């Protein structure tokens, strides 16, 4: 049971990672030192403005957004990485996930919570529903 659940989550994480690949590039266009400083100094409103602006370049307004949490990992043994809490809400799908940015990040997306409305928005398999919602939320 646990192995099946983990495999399912991994598939959902890949669907999201593929959908946000362009967003990751937009975020990486910012100076990494500034992003780290905003996180360390708890300037989350500033970070929110930057990340949400990047989201709205690629996705419809308020469908993909910064989740008001961020963490930096920076020590002498490993390259720095930034983890951003993110939210996606569209077409009966709600996903709360962490987006990891760094040179040695294995899987950039880790899902914390996911919900599918069963009122007609998601009538097919949930993985297909997630993919459809992510594609429909993109700007033309």
Short mmCIF file of N, CA and C in Angstrom, two decimals, residues 52-125:
data_model
loop_
_atom_site.label_atom_id
_atom_site.label_comp_id
_atom_site.label_asym_id
_atom_site.label_seq_id
_atom_site.Cartn_x
_atom_site.Cartn_y
_atom_site.Cartn_z
N UNK A 52 4.80 35.84 -7.36
CA UNK A 52 3.46 35.93 -7.95
C UNK A 52 3.48 36.63 -9.31
N UNK A 53 4.37 37.61 -9.49
CA UNK A 53 4.51 38.25 -10.80
C UNK A 53 5.01 37.24 -11.82
N UNK A 54 5.96 36.40 -11.43
CA UNK A 54 6.44 35.34 -12.32
C UNK A 54 5.32 34.36 -12.65
N UNK A 55 4.54 34.01 -11.64
CA UNK A 55 3.41 33.08 -11.85
C UNK A 55 2.41 33.66 -12.84
N UNK A 56 2.12 34.94 -12.72
CA UNK A 56 1.09 35.55 -13.56
C UNK A 56 1.57 35.81 -14.99
N UNK A 57 2.88 35.69 -15.23
CA UNK A 57 3.36 35.73 -16.61
C UNK A 57 2.93 34.47 -17.37
N UNK A 58 2.84 33.37 -16.64
CA UNK A 58 2.61 32.07 -17.27
C UNK A 58 1.24 31.46 -16.98
N UNK A 59 0.65 31.84 -15.84
CA UNK A 59 -0.63 31.25 -15.42
C UNK A 59 -1.67 32.35 -15.21
N UNK A 60 -2.92 31.98 -15.31
CA UNK A 60 -4.00 32.93 -15.06
C UNK A 60 -3.88 33.45 -13.63
N UNK A 61 -4.34 34.70 -13.39
CA UNK A 61 -4.19 35.31 -12.06
C UNK A 61 -4.73 34.43 -10.94
N UNK A 62 -3.95 34.35 -9.89
CA UNK A 62 -4.29 33.68 -8.62
C UNK A 62 -4.49 32.16 -8.75
N UNK A 63 -4.09 31.57 -9.87
CA UNK A 63 -4.19 30.11 -9.99
C UNK A 63 -2.94 29.44 -9.43
N UNK A 64 -1.78 30.05 -9.69
CA UNK A 64 -0.51 29.56 -9.16
C UNK A 64 0.06 30.72 -8.35
N UNK A 65 0.42 30.45 -7.09
CA UNK A 65 0.90 31.55 -6.25
C UNK A 65 1.84 31.08 -5.15
N UNK A 66 2.58 32.03 -4.62
CA UNK A 66 3.49 31.79 -3.51
C UNK A 66 2.66 31.49 -2.26
N UNK A 67 3.09 30.49 -1.48
CA UNK A 67 2.34 30.04 -0.31
C UNK A 67 2.79 30.62 1.01
N UNK A 68 3.50 31.74 1.00
CA UNK A 68 3.87 32.47 2.22
C UNK A 68 4.87 31.74 3.13
N UNK A 69 5.61 30.80 2.57
CA UNK A 69 6.65 30.12 3.34
C UNK A 69 7.84 29.88 2.43
N UNK A 70 9.03 30.06 2.99
CA UNK A 70 10.24 29.80 2.21
C UNK A 70 11.35 29.39 3.16
N UNK A 71 12.26 28.61 2.63
CA UNK A 71 13.39 28.13 3.43
C UNK A 71 14.64 28.14 2.57
N UNK A 72 15.75 28.50 3.18
CA UNK A 72 17.04 28.48 2.50
C UNK A 72 17.93 27.45 3.16
N UNK A 73 18.62 26.68 2.34
CA UNK A 73 19.65 25.77 2.85
C UNK A 73 20.98 26.26 2.28
N UNK A 74 21.84 26.72 3.16
CA UNK A 74 23.15 27.20 2.72
C UNK A 74 24.17 26.86 3.80
N UNK A 75 25.08 25.99 3.44
CA UNK A 75 26.18 25.67 4.35
C UNK A 75 27.45 25.48 3.52
N UNK A 76 28.54 25.15 4.16
CA UNK A 76 29.82 25.06 3.47
C UNK A 76 30.00 23.76 2.69
N UNK A 77 29.17 22.76 2.94
CA UNK A 77 29.35 21.46 2.29
C UNK A 77 28.53 21.28 1.01
N UNK A 78 27.46 22.04 0.86
CA UNK A 78 26.58 21.84 -0.30
C UNK A 78 26.23 23.18 -0.95
N UNK A 79 25.88 23.14 -2.23
CA UNK A 79 25.42 24.37 -2.88
C UNK A 79 24.12 24.85 -2.23
N UNK A 80 23.87 26.15 -2.25
CA UNK A 80 22.64 26.66 -1.64
C UNK A 80 21.40 26.22 -2.41
N UNK A 81 20.30 26.12 -1.69
CA UNK A 81 19.02 25.83 -2.34
C UNK A 81 17.93 26.62 -1.62
N UNK A 82 16.89 26.91 -2.36
CA UNK A 82 15.75 27.64 -1.82
C UNK A 82 14.51 26.77 -2.03
N UNK A 83 13.70 26.67 -1.00
CA UNK A 83 12.45 25.92 -1.09
C UNK A 83 11.30 26.89 -0.86
N UNK A 84 10.40 26.96 -1.84
CA UNK A 84 9.26 27.87 -1.79
C UNK A 84 7.97 27.09 -1.64
N UNK A 85 7.14 27.48 -0.70
CA UNK A 85 5.80 26.90 -0.60
C UNK A 85 4.98 27.53 -1.73
N UNK A 86 4.27 26.69 -2.46
CA UNK A 86 3.48 27.15 -3.59
C UNK A 86 2.08 26.56 -3.50
N UNK A 87 1.14 27.25 -4.16
CA UNK A 87 -0.25 26.79 -4.20
C UNK A 87 -0.75 26.86 -5.63
N UNK A 88 -1.59 25.88 -5.98
CA UNK A 88 -2.27 25.87 -7.26
C UNK A 88 -3.75 25.61 -7.01
N UNK A 89 -4.61 26.47 -7.58
CA UNK A 89 -6.06 26.34 -7.42
C UNK A 89 -6.71 26.62 -8.77
N UNK A 90 -7.30 25.59 -9.37
CA UNK A 90 -7.99 25.81 -10.64
C UNK A 90 -8.77 24.55 -11.01
N UNK A 91 -9.93 24.74 -11.59
CA UNK A 91 -10.72 23.65 -12.15
C UNK A 91 -11.03 22.52 -11.19
N UNK A 92 -11.30 22.87 -9.94
CA UNK A 92 -11.63 21.84 -8.96
C UNK A 92 -10.43 21.12 -8.38
N UNK A 93 -9.24 21.62 -8.65
CA UNK A 93 -8.01 21.01 -8.14
C UNK A 93 -7.29 22.01 -7.25
N UNK A 94 -6.92 21.58 -6.06
CA UNK A 94 -6.12 22.40 -5.14
C UNK A 94 -4.88 21.60 -4.77
N UNK A 95 -3.71 22.20 -4.97
CA UNK A 95 -2.45 21.54 -4.62
C UNK A 95 -1.58 22.51 -3.84
N UNK A 96 -1.09 22.04 -2.71
CA UNK A 96 -0.12 22.77 -1.91
C UNK A 96 1.18 21.97 -2.01
N UNK A 97 2.23 22.63 -2.49
CA UNK A 97 3.48 21.90 -2.71
C UNK A 97 4.68 22.79 -2.42
N UNK A 98 5.84 22.15 -2.35
CA UNK A 98 7.10 22.88 -2.17
C UNK A 98 7.90 22.79 -3.46
N UNK A 99 8.39 23.94 -3.91
CA UNK A 99 9.21 24.02 -5.12
C UNK A 99 10.64 24.27 -4.69
N UNK A 100 11.53 23.33 -5.00
CA UNK A 100 12.93 23.45 -4.59
C UNK A 100 13.77 23.93 -5.76
N UNK A 101 14.57 24.95 -5.50
CA UNK A 101 15.45 25.52 -6.51
C UNK A 101 16.89 25.41 -6.03
N UNK A 102 17.73 24.79 -6.81
CA UNK A 102 19.14 24.64 -6.46
C UNK A 102 19.83 23.82 -7.52
N UNK A 103 21.15 23.86 -7.54
CA UNK A 103 21.88 23.15 -8.58
C UNK A 103 21.88 21.64 -8.37
N UNK A 104 21.67 21.19 -7.14
CA UNK A 104 21.71 19.75 -6.88
C UNK A 104 20.36 19.20 -6.42
N UNK A 105 19.29 19.88 -6.79
CA UNK A 105 17.95 19.45 -6.39
C UNK A 105 17.54 18.25 -7.24
N UNK A 106 17.15 17.18 -6.57
CA UNK A 106 16.78 15.95 -7.27
C UNK A 106 15.39 16.06 -7.89
N UNK A 107 14.37 16.20 -7.08
CA UNK A 107 13.01 16.38 -7.56
C UNK A 107 12.53 17.75 -7.12
N UNK A 108 12.23 18.64 -8.06
CA UNK A 108 11.93 20.02 -7.68
C UNK A 108 10.58 20.21 -6.98
N UNK A 109 9.69 19.23 -7.05
CA UNK A 109 8.34 19.38 -6.49
C UNK A 109 8.08 18.31 -5.44
N UNK A 110 7.62 18.75 -4.27
CA UNK A 110 7.18 17.83 -3.21
C UNK A 110 5.78 18.26 -2.80
N UNK A 111 4.81 17.39 -2.98
CA UNK A 111 3.42 17.71 -2.67
C UNK A 111 3.18 17.57 -1.17
N UNK A 112 2.55 18.60 -0.59
CA UNK A 112 2.15 18.55 0.81
C UNK A 112 0.69 18.13 0.96
N UNK A 113 -0.16 18.63 0.06
CA UNK A 113 -1.59 18.33 0.15
C UNK A 113 -2.21 18.53 -1.23
N UNK A 114 -3.17 17.67 -1.56
CA UNK A 114 -3.84 17.76 -2.84
C UNK A 114 -5.31 17.40 -2.64
N UNK A 115 -6.19 18.14 -3.33
CA UNK A 115 -7.62 17.89 -3.21
C UNK A 115 -8.27 18.04 -4.58
N UNK A 116 -9.16 17.10 -4.88
CA UNK A 116 -9.92 17.13 -6.13
C UNK A 116 -11.39 17.22 -5.79
N UNK A 117 -12.08 18.22 -6.36
CA UNK A 117 -13.53 18.31 -6.17
C UNK A 117 -14.19 17.21 -6.97
N UNK A 118 -15.17 16.60 -6.40
CA UNK A 118 -15.88 15.51 -7.08
C UNK A 118 -17.24 15.96 -7.59
N UNK A 119 -17.37 17.26 -7.92
CA UNK A 119 -18.67 17.78 -8.34
C UNK A 119 -18.77 17.98 -9.85
N UNK A 120 -18.03 17.20 -10.59
CA UNK A 120 -18.13 17.33 -12.04
C UNK A 120 -16.89 17.92 -12.68
N UNK A 121 -16.06 18.64 -11.91
CA UNK A 121 -14.84 19.19 -12.50
C UNK A 121 -13.86 18.07 -12.85
N UNK A 122 -13.71 17.12 -11.95
CA UNK A 122 -12.75 16.02 -12.13
C UNK A 122 -13.50 14.71 -12.26
N UNK A 123 -13.85 14.38 -13.48
CA UNK A 123 -14.60 13.15 -13.69
C UNK A 123 -13.71 12.01 -14.18
N UNK A 124 -12.48 12.31 -14.55
CA UNK A 124 -11.56 11.28 -15.02
C UNK A 124 -10.54 10.96 -13.93
N UNK A 125 -9.55 10.18 -14.28
CA UNK A 125 -8.49 9.85 -13.33
C UNK A 125 -7.86 11.14 -12.80
#
